Short mmCIF file of C-alpha atoms and ligand atoms in Angstrom, two decimals:
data_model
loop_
_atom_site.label_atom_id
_atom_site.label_comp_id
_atom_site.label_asym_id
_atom_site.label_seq_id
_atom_site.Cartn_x
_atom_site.Cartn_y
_atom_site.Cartn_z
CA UNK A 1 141.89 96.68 28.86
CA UNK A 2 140.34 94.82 31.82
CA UNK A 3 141.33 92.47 34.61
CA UNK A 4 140.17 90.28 36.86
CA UNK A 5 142.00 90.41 40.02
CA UNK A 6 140.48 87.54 41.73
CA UNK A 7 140.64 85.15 38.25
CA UNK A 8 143.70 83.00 37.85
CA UNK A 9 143.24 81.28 34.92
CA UNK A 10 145.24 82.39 32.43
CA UNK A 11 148.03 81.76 35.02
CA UNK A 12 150.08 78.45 35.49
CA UNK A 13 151.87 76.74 38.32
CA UNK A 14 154.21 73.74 38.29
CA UNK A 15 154.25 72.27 41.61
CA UNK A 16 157.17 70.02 41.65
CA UNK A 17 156.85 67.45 44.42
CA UNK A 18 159.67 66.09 45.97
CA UNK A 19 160.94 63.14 47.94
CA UNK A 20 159.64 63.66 51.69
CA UNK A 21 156.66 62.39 54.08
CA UNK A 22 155.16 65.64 53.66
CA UNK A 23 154.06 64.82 49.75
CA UNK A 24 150.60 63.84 51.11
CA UNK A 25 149.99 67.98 51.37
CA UNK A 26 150.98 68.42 48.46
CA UNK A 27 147.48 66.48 47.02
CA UNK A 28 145.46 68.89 48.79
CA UNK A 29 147.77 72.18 47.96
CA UNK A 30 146.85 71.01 44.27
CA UNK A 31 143.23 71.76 45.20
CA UNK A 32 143.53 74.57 47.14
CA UNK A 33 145.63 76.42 44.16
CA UNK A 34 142.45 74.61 41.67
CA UNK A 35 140.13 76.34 43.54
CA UNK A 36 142.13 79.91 43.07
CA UNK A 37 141.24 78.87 39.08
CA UNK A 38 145.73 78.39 38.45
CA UNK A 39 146.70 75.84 35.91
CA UNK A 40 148.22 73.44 37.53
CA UNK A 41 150.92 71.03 36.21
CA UNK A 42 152.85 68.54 38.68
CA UNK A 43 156.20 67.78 38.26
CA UNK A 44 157.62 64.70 40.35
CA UNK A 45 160.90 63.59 41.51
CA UNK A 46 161.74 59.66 41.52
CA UNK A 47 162.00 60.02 45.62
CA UNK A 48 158.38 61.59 45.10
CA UNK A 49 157.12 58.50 43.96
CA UNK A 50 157.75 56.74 46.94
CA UNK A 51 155.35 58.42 48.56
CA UNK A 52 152.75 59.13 46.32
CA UNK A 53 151.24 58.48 43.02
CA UNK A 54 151.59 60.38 39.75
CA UNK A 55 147.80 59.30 39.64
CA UNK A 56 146.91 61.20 42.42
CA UNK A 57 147.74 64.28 41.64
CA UNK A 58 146.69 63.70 37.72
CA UNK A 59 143.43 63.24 38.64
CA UNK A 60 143.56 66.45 40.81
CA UNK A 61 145.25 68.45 38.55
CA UNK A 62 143.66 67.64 35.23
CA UNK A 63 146.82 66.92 33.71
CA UNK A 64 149.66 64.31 32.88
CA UNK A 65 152.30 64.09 35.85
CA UNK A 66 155.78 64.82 34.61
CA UNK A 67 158.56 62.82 35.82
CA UNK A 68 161.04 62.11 33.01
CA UNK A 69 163.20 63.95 31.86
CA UNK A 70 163.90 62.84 28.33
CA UNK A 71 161.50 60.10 27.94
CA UNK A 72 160.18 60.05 24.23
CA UNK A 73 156.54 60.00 25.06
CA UNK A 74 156.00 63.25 27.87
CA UNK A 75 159.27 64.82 25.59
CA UNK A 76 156.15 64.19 22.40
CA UNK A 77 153.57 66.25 24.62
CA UNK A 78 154.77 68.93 26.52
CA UNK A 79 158.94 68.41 27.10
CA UNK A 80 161.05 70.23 30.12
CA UNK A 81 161.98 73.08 27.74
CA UNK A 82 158.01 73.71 26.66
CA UNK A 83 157.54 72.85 30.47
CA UNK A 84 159.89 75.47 31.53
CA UNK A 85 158.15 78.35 29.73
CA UNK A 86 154.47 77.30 30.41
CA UNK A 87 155.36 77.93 33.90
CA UNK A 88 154.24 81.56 35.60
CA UNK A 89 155.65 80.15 39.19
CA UNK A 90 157.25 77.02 39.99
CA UNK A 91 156.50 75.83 43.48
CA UNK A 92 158.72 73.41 44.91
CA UNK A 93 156.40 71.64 47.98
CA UNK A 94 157.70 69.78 49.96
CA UNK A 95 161.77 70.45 48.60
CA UNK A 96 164.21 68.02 50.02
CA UNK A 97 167.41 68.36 51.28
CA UNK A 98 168.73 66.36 47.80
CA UNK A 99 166.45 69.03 45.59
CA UNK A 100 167.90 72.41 47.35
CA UNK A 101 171.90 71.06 46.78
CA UNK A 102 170.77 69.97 43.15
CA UNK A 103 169.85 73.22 42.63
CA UNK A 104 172.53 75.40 44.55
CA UNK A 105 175.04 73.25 42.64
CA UNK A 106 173.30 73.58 39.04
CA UNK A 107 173.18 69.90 38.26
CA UNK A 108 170.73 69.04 35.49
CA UNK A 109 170.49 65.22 35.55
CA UNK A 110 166.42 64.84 36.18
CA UNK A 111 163.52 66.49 35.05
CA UNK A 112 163.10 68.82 37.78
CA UNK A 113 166.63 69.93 38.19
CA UNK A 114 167.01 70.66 34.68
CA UNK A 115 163.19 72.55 34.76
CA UNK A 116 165.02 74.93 37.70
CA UNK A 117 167.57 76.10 35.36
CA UNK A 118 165.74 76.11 31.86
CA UNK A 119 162.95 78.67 33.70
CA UNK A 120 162.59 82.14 33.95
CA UNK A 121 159.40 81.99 36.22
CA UNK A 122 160.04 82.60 39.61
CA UNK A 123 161.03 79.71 41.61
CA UNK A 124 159.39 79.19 45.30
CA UNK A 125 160.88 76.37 47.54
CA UNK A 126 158.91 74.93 50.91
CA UNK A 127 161.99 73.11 52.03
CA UNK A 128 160.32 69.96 54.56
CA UNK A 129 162.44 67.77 56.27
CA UNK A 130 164.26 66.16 59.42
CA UNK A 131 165.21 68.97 62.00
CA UNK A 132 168.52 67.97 61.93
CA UNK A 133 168.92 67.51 58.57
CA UNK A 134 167.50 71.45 58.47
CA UNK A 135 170.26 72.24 60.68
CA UNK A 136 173.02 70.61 58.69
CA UNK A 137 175.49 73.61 57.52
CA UNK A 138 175.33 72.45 54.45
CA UNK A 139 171.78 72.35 54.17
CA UNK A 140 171.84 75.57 55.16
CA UNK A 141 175.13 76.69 53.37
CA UNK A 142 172.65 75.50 49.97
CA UNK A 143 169.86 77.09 50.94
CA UNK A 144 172.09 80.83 51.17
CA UNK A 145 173.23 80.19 47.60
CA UNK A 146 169.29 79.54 46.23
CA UNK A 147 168.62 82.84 47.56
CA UNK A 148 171.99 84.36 46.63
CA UNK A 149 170.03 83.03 43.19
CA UNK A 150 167.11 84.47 43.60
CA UNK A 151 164.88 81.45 45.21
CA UNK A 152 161.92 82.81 47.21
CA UNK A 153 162.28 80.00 50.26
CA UNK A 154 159.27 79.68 52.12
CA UNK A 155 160.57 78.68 55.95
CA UNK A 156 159.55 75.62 57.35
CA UNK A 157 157.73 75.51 60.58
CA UNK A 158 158.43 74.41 64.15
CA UNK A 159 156.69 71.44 66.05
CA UNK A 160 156.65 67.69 66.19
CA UNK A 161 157.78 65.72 62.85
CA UNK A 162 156.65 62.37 61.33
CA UNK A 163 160.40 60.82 62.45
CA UNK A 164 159.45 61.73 65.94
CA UNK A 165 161.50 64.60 66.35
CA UNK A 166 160.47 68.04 67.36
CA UNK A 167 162.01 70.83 65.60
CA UNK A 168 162.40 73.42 62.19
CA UNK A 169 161.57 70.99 59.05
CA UNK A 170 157.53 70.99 58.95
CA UNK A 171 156.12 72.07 55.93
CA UNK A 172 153.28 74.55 55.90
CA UNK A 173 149.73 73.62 55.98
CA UNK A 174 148.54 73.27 51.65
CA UNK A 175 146.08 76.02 52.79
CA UNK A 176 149.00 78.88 53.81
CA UNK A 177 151.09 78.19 50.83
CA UNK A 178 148.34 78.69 48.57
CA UNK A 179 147.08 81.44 49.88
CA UNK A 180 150.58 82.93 49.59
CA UNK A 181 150.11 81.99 45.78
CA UNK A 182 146.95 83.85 45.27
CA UNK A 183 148.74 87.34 47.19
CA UNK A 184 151.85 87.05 44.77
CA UNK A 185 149.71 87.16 41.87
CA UNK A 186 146.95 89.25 43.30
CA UNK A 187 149.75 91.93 44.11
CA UNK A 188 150.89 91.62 40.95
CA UNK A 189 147.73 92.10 38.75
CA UNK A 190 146.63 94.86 41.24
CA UNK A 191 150.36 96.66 40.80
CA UNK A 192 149.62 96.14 36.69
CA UNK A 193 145.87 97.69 37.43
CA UNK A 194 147.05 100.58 39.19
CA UNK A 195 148.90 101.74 36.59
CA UNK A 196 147.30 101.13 33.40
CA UNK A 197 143.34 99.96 34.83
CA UNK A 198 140.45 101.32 32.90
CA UNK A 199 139.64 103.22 36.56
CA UNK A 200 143.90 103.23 37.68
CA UNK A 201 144.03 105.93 40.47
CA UNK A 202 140.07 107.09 40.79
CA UNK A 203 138.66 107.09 44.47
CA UNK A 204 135.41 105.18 44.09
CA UNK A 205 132.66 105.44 46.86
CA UNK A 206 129.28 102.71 46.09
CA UNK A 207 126.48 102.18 48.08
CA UNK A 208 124.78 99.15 48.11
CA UNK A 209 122.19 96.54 49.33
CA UNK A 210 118.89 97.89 50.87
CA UNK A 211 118.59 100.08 53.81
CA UNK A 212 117.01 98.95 57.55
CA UNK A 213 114.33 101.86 58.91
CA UNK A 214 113.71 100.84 62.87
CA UNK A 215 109.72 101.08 63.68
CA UNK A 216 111.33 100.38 67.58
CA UNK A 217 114.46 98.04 68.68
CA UNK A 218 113.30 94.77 67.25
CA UNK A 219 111.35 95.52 63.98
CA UNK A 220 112.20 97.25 60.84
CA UNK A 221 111.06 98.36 57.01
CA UNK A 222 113.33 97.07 54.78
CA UNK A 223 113.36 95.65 50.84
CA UNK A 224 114.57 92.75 49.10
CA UNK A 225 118.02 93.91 47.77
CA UNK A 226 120.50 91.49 47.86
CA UNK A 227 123.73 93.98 47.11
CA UNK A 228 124.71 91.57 44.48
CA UNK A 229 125.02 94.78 41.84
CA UNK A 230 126.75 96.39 43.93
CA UNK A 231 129.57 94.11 45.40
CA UNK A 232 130.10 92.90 41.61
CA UNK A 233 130.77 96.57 40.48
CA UNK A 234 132.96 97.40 43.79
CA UNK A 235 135.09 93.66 42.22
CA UNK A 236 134.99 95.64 39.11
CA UNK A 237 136.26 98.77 40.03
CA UNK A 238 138.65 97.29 42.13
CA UNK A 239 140.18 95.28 39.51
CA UNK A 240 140.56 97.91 37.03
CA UNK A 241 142.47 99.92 39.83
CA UNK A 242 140.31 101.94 41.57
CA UNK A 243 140.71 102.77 45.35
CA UNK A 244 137.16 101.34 46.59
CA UNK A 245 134.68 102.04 49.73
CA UNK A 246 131.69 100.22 49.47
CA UNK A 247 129.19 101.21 51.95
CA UNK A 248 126.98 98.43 52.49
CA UNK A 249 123.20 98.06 54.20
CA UNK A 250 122.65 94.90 55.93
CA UNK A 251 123.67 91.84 53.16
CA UNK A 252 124.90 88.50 53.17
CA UNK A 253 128.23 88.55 50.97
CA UNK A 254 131.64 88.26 51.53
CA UNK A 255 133.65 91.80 50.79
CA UNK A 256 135.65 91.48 47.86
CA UNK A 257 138.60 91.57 47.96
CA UNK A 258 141.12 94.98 48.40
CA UNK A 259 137.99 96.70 48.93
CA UNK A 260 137.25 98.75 52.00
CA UNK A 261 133.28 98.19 53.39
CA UNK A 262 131.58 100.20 55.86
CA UNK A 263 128.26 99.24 57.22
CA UNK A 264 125.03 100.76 57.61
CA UNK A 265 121.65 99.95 58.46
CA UNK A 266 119.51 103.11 57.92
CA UNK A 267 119.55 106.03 54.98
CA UNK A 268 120.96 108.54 57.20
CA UNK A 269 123.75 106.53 58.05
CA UNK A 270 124.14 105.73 54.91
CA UNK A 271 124.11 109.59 53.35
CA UNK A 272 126.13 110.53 56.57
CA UNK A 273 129.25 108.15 55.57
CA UNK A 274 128.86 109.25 51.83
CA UNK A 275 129.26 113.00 52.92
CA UNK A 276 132.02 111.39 54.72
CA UNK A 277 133.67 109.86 51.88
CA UNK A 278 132.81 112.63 49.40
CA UNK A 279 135.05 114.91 52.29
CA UNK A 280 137.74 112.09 52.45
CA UNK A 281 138.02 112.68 48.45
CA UNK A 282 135.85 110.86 45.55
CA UNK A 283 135.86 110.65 41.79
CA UNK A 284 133.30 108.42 41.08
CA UNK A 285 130.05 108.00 42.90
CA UNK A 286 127.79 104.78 42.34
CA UNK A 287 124.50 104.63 43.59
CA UNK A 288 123.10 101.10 43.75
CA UNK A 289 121.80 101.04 46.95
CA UNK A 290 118.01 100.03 47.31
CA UNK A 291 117.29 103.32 49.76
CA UNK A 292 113.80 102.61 51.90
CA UNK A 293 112.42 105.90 50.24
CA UNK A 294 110.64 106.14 53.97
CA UNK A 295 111.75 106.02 57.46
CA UNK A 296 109.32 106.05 60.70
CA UNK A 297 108.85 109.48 62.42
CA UNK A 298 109.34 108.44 65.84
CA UNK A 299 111.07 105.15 66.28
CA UNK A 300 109.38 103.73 69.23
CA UNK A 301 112.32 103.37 72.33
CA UNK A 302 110.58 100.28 73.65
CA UNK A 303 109.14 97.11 71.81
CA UNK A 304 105.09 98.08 70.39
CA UNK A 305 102.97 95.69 72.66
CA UNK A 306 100.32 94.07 70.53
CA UNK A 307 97.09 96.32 70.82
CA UNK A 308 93.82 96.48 68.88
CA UNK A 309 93.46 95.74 65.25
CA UNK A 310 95.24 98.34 63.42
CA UNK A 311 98.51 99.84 63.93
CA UNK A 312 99.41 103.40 61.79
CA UNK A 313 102.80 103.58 62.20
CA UNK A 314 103.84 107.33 60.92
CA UNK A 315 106.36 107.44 58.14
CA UNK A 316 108.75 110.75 56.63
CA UNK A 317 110.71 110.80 53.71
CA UNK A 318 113.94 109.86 53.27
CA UNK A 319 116.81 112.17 52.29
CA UNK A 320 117.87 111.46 48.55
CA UNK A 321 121.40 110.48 49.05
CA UNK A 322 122.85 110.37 45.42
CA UNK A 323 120.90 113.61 44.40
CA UNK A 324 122.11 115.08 47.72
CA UNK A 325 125.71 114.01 46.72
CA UNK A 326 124.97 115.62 43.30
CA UNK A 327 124.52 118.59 44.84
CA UNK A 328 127.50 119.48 46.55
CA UNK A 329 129.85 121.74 45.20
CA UNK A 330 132.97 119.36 44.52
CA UNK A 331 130.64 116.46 43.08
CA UNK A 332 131.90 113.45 41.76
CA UNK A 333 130.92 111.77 38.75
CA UNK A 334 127.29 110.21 39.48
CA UNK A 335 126.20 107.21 38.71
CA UNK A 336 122.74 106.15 39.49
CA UNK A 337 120.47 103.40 39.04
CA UNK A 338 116.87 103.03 38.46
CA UNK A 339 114.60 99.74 38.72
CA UNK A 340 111.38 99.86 36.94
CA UNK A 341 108.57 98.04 36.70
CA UNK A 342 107.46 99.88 33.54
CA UNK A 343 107.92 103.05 31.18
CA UNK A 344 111.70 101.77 32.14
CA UNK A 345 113.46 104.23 29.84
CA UNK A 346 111.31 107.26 30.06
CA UNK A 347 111.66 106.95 33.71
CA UNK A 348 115.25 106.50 33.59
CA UNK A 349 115.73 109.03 31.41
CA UNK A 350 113.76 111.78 33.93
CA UNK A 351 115.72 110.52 37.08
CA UNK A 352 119.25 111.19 35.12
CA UNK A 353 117.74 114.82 35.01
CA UNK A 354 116.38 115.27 38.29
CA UNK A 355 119.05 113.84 40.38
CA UNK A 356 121.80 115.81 38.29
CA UNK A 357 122.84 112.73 37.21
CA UNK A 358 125.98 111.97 34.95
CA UNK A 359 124.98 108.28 33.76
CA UNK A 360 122.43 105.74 34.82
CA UNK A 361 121.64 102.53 34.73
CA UNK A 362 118.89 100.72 34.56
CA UNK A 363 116.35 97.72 34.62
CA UNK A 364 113.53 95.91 34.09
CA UNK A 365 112.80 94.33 37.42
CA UNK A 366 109.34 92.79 36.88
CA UNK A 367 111.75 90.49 34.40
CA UNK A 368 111.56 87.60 36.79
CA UNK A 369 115.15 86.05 35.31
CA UNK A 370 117.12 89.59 35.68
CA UNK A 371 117.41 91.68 38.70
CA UNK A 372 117.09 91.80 42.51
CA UNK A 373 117.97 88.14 43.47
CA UNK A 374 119.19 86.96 40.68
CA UNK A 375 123.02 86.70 39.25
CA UNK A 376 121.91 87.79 35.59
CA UNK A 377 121.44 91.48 34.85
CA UNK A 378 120.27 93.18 31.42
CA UNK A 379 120.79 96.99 31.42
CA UNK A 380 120.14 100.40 29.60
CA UNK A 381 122.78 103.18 30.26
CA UNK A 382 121.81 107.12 29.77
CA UNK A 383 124.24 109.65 29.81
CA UNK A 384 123.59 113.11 30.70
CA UNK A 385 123.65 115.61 27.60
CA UNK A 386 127.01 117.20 28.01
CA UNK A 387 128.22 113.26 27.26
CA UNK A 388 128.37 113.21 23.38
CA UNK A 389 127.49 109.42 24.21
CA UNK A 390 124.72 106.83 22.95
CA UNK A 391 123.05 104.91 25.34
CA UNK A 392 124.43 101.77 25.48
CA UNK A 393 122.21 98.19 25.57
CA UNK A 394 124.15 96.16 27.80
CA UNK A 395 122.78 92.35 27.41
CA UNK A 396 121.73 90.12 29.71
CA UNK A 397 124.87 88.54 31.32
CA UNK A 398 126.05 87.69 34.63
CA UNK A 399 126.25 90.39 37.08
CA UNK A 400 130.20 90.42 37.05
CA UNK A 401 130.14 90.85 33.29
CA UNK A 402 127.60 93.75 33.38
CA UNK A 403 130.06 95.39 36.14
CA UNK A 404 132.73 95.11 33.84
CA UNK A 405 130.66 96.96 31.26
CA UNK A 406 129.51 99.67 33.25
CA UNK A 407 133.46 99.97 34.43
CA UNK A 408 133.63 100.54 30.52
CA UNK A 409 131.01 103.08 30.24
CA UNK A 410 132.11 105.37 33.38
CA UNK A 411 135.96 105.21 31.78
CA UNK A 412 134.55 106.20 28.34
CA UNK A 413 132.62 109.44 30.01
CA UNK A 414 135.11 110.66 32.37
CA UNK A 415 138.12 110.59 29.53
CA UNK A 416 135.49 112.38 27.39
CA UNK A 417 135.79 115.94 26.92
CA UNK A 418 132.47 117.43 28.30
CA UNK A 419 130.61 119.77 26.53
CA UNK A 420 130.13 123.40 28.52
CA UNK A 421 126.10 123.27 29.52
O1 C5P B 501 114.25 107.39 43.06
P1 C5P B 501 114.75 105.99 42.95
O2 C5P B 501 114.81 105.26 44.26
O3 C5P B 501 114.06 105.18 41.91
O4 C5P B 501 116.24 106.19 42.40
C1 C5P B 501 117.16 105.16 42.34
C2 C5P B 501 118.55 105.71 42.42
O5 C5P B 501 118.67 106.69 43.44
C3 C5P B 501 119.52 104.63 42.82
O6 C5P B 501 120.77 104.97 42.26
C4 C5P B 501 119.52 104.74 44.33
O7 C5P B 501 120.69 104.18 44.91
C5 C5P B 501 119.43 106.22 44.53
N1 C5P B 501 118.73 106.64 45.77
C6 C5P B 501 119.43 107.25 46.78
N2 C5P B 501 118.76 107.68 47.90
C7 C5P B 501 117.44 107.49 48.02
C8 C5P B 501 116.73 106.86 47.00
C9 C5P B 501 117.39 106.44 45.88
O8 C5P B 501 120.64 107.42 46.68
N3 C5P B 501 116.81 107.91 49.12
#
């Protein structure tokens, strides 16, 4: 079983837009919950219209505009009952005065009234209107009954309104409300992951990216790493309910989301948080970092002035952080990785030894289309010999897809029974 916590495609909104100046956020709230990957259909009141074009938001939803309620044609395609199940949320944005006493009151006389009763799906209203006409004790009187009912009712906000009036009755900015879109269901996959993810309830520490060794304050040894492989297995992990720290050298890429980053420049910050996490408690250990396998002896305290023609800059070994992790008493399960140029299995296979490995992956990186800074992987997984497992060929794919895979792998070894050494 996997999921994708930050993928909404398989779920599907119906904003229903109603009669109100605040329509024109509507357009953009249908490509703000577009770019969150939702299905979106549009459902639109005869007030709507007024304001703004079914064409508008067909063309930025990708679909046919609903706004009959039994007209033979849309009733032919997808009708309010088939309408009414396809939805996973229906958003009301903006909801009128008229549309919240419809719907306290049960009436079913257009298309969107009669969608509000014929759906299970939640139902989310973003009430937008006069101040005044917020105030109204009947207004409010309805609006007590649709959450009496259930209705999530997103508050309007304060400040100066189309009419001229300052007040309660602004909608919230298209960017808020979806957002609040993508936490509902993010909360929801996550609560589903926790519980039945391939990874539900591991602790999950990964390094990633390269490491920065100072020569003196402005200049450093460092690799190319990007931390792509890394960040796409902490999404992974993350999604199939682990509890993630990703400790990070110096990258470019956004954290993803629900998982906790701490960064580092240097190896020995980097083994210092591990032992840190590995104290905190850890299941699962993944290695990906690039580690400089050297740091300078003496980092110099003040900038090295330019001097004759060569410079010998001393350099001592690095401390092996997931073989030093291997090493401790209450280890985790290892994971390490292992970028070759050549011999790519045979060298694998020794570092899996070495390091007291329990599984690694690895690659080909004089491949110029997989690897370091590219999004496509191709990898070989080992697992140690108390794993009565195969290697596994894992094809070249993106980098999230061979993160899902190696999610796979690690939940096949832990649940394994090992075999005493
Ligand atoms: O020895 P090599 O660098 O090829 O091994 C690669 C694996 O060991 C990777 O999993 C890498 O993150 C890890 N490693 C480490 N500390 C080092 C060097 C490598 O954790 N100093």
């Amino acid at each position: 079983m996997s999921f994708d916590l930050s993928v909404f495609s398989n779920k599907n909104i119906i904003l229903a837009v109603t009669g109100g100046i605040a329509a024109y956020k509507s357009a953009i709230l249908v490509r703000r919950l577009k770019d969150f990957g939702f299905n979106v259909r549009v459902v639109m009141t005869h007030g709507a219209q007024a304001f703004i074009t079914p064409l508008t938001f067909q063309a930025l939803s990708g679909n046919p505009v609903h706004t009959a309620l039994l007209d033979t044609e849309a009733e032919a395609g997808m009708g309010h009952i088939e309408l009414a199940r396809w939805a996973d949320l229906v958003l009301v944005a903006p909801a009128s005065c008229d549309t919240l006493a419809k719907f306290a009151a049960g009436l079913a006389d257009d298309l969107l009234s009669t969608l509000y009763l014929a759906t299970k799906a939640p139902v989310w209203v973003a009430p937008a209107m006069n101040q005044q006409m917020w105030a109204a004790k009947a207004t409010q009187r309805n609006l007590n009954t649709l959450v009496e009912d259930g209705v999530h009712v997103i508050m309007p906000e304060a400040g100066s309104q189309a009419c001229g009036d300052v007040g309660l009755g602004r909608m919230p900015e298209p960017e808020d409300l979806a957002e609040q879109v993508r936490e509902y269901f993010h909360k929801a996959q996550r609560a589903i992951a926790e519980k039945f993810g391939l990874l539900a309830g591991k602790r999950v520490t990964i390094t990633a990216g390269p490491t920065r060794e100072a020569i003196d304050p402005v200049r450093y040894i460092s690799n190319h790493s990007t931390g792509k492989m890394g960040f796409a297995i902490a999404a992974a992990c993350y999604s199939a309910g682990a509890k993630v720290t990703l400790i990070s050298g110096p990258v470019t890429l956004d954290t993803p989301n629900g998982v906790r980053r701490k960064n580092v420049s240097s190896a020995i910050q980097m083994l210092d948080l591990s032992m840190q996490q590995l104290q905190e408690g850890c299941d699962v250990f993944i290695a990906t970092a690039a580690v400089a396998d050297y740091r300078v002896a003496e980092v110099a305290e003040h900038k090295i002035k330019k001097a004759g023609d060569e410079l010998a800059v001393s350099l001592v070994k690095n401390p092996d952080i997931v073989a030093t992790i291997a090493q401790q008493e209450k280890r985790p399960f290892m994971v390490g990785f292992a970028a070759e140029t050549r011999n790519v299995e045979e060298y694998a296979a020794a570092k899996l030894v070495n390091k007291k490995l329990d599984m690694i992956a690895c690659n080909d990186v004089s491949r110029a289309d997989i690897g370091f800074a590219s999004d496509e992987n191709a990898m070989i997984v080992f697992f140690a010999d108390q794993y009565d497992m195969e290697k596994r060929d894992l094809e070249k794919a993106s980098k999230q897809e061979i993160a899902q895979q190696l999610v796979e792998a690690i939940h096949d070894a832990i649940t394994q029974q090992i075999k005493p050494v």
